[in-house]
CSV table of C-alpha atoms and ligand atoms in Angstrom, one decimal:
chain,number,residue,atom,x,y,z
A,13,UNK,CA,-5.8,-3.9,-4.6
A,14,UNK,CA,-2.9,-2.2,-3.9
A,15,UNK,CA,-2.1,-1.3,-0.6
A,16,UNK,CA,1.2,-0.3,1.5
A,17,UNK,CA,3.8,-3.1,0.9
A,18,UNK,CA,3.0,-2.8,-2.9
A,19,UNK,CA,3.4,0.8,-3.4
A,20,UNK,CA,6.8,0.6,-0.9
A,21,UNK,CA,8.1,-2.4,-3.6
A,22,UNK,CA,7.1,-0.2,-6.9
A,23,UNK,CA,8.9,2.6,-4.5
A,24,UNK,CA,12.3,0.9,-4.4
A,25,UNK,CA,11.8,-0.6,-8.0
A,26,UNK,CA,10.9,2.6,-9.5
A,27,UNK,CA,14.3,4.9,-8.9
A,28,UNK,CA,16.5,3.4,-10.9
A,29,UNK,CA,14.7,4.0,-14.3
A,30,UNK,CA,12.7,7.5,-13.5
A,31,UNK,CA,15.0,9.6,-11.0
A,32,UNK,CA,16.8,12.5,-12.3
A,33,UNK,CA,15.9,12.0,-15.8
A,34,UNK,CA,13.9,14.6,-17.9
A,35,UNK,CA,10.4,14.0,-18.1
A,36,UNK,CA,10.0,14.0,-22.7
A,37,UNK,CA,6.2,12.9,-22.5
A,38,UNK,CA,3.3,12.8,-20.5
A,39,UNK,CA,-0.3,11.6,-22.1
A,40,UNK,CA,-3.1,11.4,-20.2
A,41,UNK,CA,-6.1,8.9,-21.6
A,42,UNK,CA,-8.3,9.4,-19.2
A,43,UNK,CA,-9.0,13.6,-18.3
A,44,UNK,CA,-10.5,12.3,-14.9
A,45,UNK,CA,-7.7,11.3,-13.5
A,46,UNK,CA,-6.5,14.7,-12.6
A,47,UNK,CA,-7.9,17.9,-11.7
A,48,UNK,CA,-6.4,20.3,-14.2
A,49,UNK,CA,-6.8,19.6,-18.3
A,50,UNK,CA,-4.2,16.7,-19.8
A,51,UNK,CA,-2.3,19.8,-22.0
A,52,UNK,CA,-1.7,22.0,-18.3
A,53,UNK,CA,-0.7,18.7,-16.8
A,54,UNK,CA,1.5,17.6,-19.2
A,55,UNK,CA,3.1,21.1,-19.8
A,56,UNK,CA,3.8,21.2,-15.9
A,57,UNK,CA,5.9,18.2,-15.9
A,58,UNK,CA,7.7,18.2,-19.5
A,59,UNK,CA,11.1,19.4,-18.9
A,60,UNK,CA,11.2,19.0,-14.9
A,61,UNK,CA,12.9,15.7,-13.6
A,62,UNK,CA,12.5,13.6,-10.2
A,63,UNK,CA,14.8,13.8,-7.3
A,64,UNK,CA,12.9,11.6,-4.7
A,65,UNK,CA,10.3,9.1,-4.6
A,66,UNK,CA,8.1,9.4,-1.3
A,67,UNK,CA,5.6,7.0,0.4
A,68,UNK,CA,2.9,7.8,2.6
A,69,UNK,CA,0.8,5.0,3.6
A,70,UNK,CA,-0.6,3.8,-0.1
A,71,UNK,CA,0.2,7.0,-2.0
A,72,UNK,CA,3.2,7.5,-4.0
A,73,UNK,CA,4.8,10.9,-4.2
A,74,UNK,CA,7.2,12.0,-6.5
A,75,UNK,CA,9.4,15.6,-5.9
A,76,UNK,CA,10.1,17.4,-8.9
A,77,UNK,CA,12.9,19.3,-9.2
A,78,UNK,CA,10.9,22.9,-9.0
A,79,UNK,CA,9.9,21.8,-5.4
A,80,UNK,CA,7.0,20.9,-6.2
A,81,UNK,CA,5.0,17.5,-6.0
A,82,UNK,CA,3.2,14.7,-8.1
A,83,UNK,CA,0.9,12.5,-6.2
A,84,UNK,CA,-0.4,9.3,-7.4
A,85,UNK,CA,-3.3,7.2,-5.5
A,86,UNK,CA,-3.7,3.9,-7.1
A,87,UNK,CA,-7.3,2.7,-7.5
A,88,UNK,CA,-8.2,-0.6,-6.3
A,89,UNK,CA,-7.6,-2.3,-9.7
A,90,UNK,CA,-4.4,0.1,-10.3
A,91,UNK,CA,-0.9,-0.9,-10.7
A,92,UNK,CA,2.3,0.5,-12.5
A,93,UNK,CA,4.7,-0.7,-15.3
A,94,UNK,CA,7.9,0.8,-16.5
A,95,UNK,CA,8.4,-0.2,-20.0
A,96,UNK,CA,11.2,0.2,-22.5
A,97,UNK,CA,11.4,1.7,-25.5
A,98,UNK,CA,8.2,0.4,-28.1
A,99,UNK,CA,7.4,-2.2,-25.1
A,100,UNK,CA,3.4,-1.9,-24.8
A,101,UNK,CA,2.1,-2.7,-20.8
A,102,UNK,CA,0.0,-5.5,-19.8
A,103,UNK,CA,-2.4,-3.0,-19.6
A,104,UNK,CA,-4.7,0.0,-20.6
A,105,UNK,CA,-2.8,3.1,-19.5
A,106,UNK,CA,-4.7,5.9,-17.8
A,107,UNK,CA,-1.7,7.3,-17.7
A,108,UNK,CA,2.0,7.7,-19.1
A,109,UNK,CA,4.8,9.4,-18.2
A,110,UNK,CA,7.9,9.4,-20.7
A,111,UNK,CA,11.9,9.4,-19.5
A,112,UNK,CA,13.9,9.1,-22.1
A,113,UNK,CA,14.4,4.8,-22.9
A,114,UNK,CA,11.4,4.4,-20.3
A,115,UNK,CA,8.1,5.0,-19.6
A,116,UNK,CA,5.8,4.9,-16.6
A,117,UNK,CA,2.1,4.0,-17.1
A,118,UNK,CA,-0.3,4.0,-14.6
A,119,UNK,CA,-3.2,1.5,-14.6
A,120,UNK,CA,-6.8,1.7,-12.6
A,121,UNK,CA,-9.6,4.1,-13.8
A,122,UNK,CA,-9.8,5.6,-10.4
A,123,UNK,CA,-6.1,6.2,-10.2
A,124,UNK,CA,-5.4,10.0,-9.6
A,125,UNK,CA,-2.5,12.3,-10.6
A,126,UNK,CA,-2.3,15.2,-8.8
A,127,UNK,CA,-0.1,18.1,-9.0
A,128,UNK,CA,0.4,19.5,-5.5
A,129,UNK,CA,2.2,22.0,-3.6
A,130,UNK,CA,4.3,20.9,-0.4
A,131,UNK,CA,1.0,22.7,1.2
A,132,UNK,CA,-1.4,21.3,-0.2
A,133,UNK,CA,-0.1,17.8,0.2
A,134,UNK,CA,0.4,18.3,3.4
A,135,UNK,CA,-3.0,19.1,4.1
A,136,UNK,CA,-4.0,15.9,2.2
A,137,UNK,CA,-1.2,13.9,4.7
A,138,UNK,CA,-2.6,15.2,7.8
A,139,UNK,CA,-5.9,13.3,7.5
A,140,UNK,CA,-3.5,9.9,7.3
A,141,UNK,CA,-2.7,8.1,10.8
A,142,UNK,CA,1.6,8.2,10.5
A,143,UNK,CA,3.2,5.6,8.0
A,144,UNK,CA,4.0,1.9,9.8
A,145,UNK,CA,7.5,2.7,9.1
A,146,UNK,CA,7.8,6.3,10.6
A,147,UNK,CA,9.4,7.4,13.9
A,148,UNK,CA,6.1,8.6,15.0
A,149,UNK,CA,4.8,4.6,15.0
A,150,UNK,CA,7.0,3.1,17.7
A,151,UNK,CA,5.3,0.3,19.5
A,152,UNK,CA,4.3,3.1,22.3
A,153,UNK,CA,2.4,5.0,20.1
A,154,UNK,CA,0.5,2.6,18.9
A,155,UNK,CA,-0.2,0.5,21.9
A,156,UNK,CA,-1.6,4.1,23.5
A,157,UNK,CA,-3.7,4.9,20.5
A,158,UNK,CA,-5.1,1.1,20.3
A,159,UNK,CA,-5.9,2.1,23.9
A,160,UNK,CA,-8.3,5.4,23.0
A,161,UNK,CA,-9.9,3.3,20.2
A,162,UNK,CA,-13.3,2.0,19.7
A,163,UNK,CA,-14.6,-0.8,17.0
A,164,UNK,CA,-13.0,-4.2,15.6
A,165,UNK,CA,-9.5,-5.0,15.0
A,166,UNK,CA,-10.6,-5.7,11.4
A,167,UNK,CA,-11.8,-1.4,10.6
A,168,UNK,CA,-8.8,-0.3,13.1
A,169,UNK,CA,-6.2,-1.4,10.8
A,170,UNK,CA,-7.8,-0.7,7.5
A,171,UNK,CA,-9.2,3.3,8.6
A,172,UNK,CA,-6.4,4.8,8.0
A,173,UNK,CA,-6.1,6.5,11.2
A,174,UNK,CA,-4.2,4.7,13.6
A,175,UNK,CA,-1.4,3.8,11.0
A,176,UNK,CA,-2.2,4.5,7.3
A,177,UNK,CA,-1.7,1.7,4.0
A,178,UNK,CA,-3.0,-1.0,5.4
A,179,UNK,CA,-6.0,-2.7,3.5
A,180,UNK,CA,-8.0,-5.7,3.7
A,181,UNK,CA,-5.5,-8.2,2.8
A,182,UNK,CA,-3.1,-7.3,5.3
A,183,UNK,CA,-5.4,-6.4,8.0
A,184,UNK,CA,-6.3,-10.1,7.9
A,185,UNK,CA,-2.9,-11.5,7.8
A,186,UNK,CA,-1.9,-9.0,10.4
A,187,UNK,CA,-5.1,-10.2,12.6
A,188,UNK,CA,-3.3,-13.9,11.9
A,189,UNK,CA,-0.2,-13.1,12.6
A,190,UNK,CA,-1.0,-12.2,15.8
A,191,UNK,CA,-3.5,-14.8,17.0
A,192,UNK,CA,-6.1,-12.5,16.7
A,193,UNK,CA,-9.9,-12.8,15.3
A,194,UNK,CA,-10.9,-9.8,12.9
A,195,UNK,CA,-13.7,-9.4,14.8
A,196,UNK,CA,-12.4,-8.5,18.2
A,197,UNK,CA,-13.0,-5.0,19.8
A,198,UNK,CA,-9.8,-3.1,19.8
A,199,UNK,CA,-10.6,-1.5,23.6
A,200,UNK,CA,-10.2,-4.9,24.7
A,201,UNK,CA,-7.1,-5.9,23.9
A,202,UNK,CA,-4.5,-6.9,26.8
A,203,UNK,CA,-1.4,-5.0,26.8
A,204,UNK,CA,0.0,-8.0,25.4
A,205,UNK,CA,-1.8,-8.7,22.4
A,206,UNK,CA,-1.8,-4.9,21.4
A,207,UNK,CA,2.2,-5.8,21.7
A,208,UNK,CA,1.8,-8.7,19.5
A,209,UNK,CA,-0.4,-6.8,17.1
A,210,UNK,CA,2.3,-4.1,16.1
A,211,UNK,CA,4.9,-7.0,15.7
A,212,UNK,CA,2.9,-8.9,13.4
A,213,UNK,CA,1.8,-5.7,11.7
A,214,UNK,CA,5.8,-4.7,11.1
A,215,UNK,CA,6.5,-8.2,10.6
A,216,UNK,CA,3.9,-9.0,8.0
A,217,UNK,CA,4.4,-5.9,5.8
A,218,UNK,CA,8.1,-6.2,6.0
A,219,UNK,CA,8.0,-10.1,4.9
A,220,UNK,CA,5.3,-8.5,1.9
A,221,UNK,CA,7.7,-5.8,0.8
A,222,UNK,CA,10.6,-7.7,0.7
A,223,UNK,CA,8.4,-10.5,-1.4
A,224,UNK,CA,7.2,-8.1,-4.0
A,225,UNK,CA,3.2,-7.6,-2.5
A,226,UNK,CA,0.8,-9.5,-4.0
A,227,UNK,CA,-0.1,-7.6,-7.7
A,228,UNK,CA,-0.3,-9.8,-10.3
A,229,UNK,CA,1.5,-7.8,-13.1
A,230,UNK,CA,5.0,-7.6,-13.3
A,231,UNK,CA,6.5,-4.2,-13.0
A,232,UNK,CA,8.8,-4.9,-16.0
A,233,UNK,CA,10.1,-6.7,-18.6
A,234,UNK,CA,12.4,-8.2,-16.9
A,235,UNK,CA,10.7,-8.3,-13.0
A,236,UNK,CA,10.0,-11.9,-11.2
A,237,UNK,CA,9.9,-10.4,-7.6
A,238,UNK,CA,6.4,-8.6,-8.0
A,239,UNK,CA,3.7,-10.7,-6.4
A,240,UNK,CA,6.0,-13.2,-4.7
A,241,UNK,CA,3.9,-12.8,-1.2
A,242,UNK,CA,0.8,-14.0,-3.2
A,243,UNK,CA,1.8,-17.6,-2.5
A,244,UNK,CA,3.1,-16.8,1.4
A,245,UNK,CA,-0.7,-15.4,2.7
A,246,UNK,CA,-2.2,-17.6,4.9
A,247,UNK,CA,-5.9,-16.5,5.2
A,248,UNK,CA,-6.4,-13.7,2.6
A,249,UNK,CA,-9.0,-15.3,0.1
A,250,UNK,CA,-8.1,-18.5,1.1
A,251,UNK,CA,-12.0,-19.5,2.4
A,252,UNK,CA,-12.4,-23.6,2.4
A,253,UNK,CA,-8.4,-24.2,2.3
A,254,UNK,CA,-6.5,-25.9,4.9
A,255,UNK,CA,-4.8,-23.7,7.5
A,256,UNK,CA,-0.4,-23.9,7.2
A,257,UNK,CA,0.0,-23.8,10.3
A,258,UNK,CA,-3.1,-26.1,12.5
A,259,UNK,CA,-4.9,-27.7,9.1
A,260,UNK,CA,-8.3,-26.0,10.0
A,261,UNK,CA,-10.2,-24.6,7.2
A,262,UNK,CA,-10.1,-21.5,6.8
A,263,UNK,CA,-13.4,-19.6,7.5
A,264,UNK,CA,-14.9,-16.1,6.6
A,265,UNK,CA,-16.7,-14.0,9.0
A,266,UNK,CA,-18.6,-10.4,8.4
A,267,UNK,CA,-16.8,-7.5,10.0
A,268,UNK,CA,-18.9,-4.6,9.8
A,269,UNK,CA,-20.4,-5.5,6.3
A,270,UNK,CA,-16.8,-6.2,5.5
A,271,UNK,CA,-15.6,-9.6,4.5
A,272,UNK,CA,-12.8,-11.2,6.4
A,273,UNK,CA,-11.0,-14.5,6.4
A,274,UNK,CA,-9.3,-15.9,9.4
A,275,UNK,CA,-8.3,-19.6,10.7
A,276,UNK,CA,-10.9,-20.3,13.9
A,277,UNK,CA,-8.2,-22.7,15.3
A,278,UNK,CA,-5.3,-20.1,15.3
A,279,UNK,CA,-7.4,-17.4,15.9
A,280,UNK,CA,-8.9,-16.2,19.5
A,281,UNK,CA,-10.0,-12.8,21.4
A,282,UNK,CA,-6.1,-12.2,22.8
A,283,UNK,CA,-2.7,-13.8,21.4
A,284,UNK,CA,-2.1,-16.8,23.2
A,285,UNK,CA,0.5,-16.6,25.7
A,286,UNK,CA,2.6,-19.7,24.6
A,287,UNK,CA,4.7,-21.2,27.6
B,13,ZN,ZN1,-4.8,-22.3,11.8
């Protein structure tokens, strides 16, 4: 599932082949994914070309050079792929968008394309906590917020509200990071914990970003960085394996119906103040 450190790598990939380049072809395969018919959609971006590539929490926004806005929300089996030339992708398309040698296609039959004014994306932005990577989401902000909050570490980080991108495989290597179980109540936290939380959670998408994420399907031809933070998570779907850092298995818990792996050695209800 894609979530924020993905979309930020496909983000920094993605310029170099698809920014300020005429958009020759867009093909929809599946009509769903947007909310106006494939022939208005394609019509509205043939012709215009990209100036910016925006991220906001898990969404990826392109600007088009009329001022208006393209918005793509990977579903949970979505990912991208920038082909060249004839070069099919490792996938079925939902989506493709042409620019000249390359072409974007967009994987994940829940994806959505959505052309949007500044507005209207704006109204769809303000329902999102800010991005980890903001201004707004110093470590003040986000201590005081943890502060007015109510429910388990695990749901904090993955609603969207306090910060918005994170998912359920970095909300549990964000819990480990810290030294904290998914399970503990937010309101609870010491002032040094919640400290320790917002440095794991820069820390840990940072280290993912910079790794690729954790997709399995290359980007490119040519890619090897995408997924390179698959092999660096330490609890994430890692149930029964030894622990890197204390050798203790690595156990699953139940987080408000939600699944949630954590190491029960490394793990405890504040960080551990080492001396
Ligand atoms: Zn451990």
């Amino acid at each position: 599932m894609p979530e924020l450190p993905e979309i930020e790598h496909y983000r920094r990939q993605l310029g170099q082949w698809i920014l300020d380049r005429p958009i020759e072809r867009v093909r929809l395969s599946n009509e769903r994914s947007t909310d106006v018919s494939p022939e208005e959609f394609a019509g509205a971006l043939e012709g215009r070309s990209l100036l910016f590539l925006e991220r906001r929490g898990t969404f990826l926004i392109f600007h088009l050079d009329n001022g208006h806005r393209l918005l793509i929300a990977l579903a949970k089996d979505g990912a991208l792929y920038c082909g060249e030339g004839e070069e099919e992708p490792p996938f079925a398309a939902q989506a493709e968008i042409g620019f000249g040698e390359r072409t974007l296609y967009i994987a994940g039959k829940g994806s959505v394309l959505r052309l949007m004014t500044v507005r209207g994306l704006d109204d769809v932005l303000k329902t999102l906590g800010p991005d980890p990577f903001s201004r707004q989401a110093t470590p003040e902000y986000f201590v005081n917020q943890l502060k007015k909050r109510r429910g388990a570490l695990r749901s904090t980080l993955t609603g969207q509200k306090l910060v918005a991108g994170i998912g359920p495989r970095y909300a549990d290597e964000i819990a480990f990071a810290a030294g904290l179980l998914p399970s503990v109540k937010v309101q609870d936290l010491n002032g040094e914990s919640a400290a320790r939380l917002y440095e794991a959670l820069e820390s840990v998408l940072n280290a993912a970003i910079d790794s690729g994420g954790c997709l399995s399907i290359p980007l490119s031809a040519e890619d090897t960085v995408t997924g390179g933070y698959l092999e660096q998570c330490r609890v994430y779907e890692r149930e029964g394996q030894p622990c890197t850092d204390s050798g203790a298995l690595v156990e699953k818990m139940d987080v408000s119906g939600k699944k949630a792996y954590y190491c029960p050695q490394c793990q405890y209800e504040q960080t551990p103040v080492f001396s």
